[in-house]
Short mmCIF file of C-alpha atoms in Angstrom, two decimals:
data_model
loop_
_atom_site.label_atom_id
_atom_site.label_comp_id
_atom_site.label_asym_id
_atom_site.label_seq_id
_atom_site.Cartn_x
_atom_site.Cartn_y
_atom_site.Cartn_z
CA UNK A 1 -15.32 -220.33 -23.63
CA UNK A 2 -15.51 -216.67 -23.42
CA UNK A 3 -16.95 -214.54 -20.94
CA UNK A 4 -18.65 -210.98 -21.70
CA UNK A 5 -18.98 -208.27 -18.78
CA UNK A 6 -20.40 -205.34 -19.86
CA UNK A 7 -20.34 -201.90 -17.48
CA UNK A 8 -22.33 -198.95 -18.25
CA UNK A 9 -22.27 -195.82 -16.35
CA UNK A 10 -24.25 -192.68 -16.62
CA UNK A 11 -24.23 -189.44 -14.69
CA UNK A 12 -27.46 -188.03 -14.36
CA UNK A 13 -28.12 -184.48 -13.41
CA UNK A 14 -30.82 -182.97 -11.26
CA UNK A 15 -30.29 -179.17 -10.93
CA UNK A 16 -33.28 -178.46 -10.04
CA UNK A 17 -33.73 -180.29 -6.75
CA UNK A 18 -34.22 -178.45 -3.52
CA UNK A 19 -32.07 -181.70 -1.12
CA UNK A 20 -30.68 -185.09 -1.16
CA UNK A 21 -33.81 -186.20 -0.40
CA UNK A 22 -35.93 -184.84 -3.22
CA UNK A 23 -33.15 -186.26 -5.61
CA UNK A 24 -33.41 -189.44 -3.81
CA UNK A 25 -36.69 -189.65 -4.82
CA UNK A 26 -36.25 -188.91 -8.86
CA UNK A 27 -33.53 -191.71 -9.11
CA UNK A 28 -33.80 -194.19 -6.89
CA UNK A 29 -37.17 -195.15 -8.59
CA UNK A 30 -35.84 -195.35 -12.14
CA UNK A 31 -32.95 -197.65 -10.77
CA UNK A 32 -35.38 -200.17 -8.94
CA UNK A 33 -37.06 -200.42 -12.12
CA UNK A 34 -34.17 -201.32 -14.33
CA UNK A 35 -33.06 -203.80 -11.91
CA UNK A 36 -36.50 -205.28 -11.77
CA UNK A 37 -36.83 -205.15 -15.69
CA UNK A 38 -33.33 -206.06 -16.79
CA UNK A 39 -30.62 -208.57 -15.66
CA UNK A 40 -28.05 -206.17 -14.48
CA UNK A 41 -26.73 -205.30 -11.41
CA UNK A 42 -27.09 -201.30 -11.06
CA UNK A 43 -26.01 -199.10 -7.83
CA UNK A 44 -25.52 -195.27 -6.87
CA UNK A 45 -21.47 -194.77 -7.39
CA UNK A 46 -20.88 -191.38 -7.13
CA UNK A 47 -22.35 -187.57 -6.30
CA UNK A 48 -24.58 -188.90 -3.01
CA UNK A 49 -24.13 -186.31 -1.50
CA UNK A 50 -24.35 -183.46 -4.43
CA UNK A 51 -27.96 -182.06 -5.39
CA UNK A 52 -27.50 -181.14 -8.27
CA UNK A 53 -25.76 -184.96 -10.07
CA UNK A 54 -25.32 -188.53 -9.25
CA UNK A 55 -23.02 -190.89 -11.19
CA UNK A 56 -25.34 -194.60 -11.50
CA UNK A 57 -23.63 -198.03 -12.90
CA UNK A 58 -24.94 -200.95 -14.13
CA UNK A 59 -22.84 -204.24 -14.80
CA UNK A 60 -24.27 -207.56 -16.98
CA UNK A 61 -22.42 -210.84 -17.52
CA UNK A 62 -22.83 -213.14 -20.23
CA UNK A 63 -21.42 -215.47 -22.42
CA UNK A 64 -22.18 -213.63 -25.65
CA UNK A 65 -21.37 -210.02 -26.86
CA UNK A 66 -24.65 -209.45 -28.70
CA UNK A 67 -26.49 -210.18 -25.79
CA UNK A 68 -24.29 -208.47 -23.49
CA UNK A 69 -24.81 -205.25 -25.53
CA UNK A 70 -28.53 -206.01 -26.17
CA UNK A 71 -29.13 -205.78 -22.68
CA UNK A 72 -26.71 -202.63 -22.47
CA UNK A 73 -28.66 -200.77 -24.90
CA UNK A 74 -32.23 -201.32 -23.26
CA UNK A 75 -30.89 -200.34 -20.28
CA UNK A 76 -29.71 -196.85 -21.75
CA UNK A 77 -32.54 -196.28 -23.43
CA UNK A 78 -34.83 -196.89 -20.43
CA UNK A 79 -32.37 -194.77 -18.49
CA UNK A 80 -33.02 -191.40 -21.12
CA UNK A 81 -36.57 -192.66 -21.05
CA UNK A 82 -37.80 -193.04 -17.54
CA UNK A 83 -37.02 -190.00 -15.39
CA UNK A 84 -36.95 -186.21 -14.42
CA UNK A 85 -32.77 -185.73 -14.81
CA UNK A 86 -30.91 -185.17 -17.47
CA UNK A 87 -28.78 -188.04 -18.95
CA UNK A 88 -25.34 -186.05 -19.96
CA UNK A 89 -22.30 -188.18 -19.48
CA UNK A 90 -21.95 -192.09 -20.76
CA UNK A 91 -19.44 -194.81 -20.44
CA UNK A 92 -19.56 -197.97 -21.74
CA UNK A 93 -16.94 -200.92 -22.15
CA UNK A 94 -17.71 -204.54 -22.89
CA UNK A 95 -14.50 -206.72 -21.58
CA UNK A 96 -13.69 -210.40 -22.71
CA UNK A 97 -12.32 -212.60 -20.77
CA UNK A 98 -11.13 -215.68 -22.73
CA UNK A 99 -10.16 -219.03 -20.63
CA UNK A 100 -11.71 -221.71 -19.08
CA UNK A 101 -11.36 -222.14 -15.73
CA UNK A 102 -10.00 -225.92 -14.58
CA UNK A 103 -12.25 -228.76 -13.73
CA UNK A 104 -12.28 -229.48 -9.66
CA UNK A 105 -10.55 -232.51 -10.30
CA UNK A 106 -7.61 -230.74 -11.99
CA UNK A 107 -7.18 -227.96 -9.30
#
């Protein structure tokens, strides 16, 4: 049985802002709703403490590719959709892991 994690990152920029705070407040929205909407886990990985960027992620596991990317793609296009930044770096990578993991009995 193969296993499909997908990881999609995004840096977002924000030149604009005034503070931390006001940036803050233009992403952290957009990434409650995508976790709320879509089954991915999503955090804040990089630029925190920059006004003018962030760097977001967003991670989904499944046990097929098409869905896997599915979920990828409405994710990205709810991310260029949904807020007041500007979407101008991607990475994406879908990894396979291939194996099944022993029964408890076998272990």
């Amino acid at each position: 049985m193969k296993t499909y994690v997908g990881v999609f990152t995004a840096r977002l920029e924000t030149p604009w802002v005034g503070s931390l705070k006001e940036k803050r407040a233009v992403i952290r929205p957009v990434m409650e709703r995508i976790k709320a909407r879509f089954p991915v886990s999503a955090a804040r990985v990089a630029g925190l403490n920059e006004h003018a960027w962030e760097q977001v992620g967003f991670s989904v596991v499944g046990g097929d590719a098409e869905w896997v990317n599915g979920v990828l793609d409405a994710v990205e296009r709810f991310l260029y959709a949904a807020g007041e930044y500007r979407v101008v770096v991607l990475a994406r990578e879908v990894l396979v892991f291939d194996g099944t993991l022993p029964a408890a009995s076998e272990r």
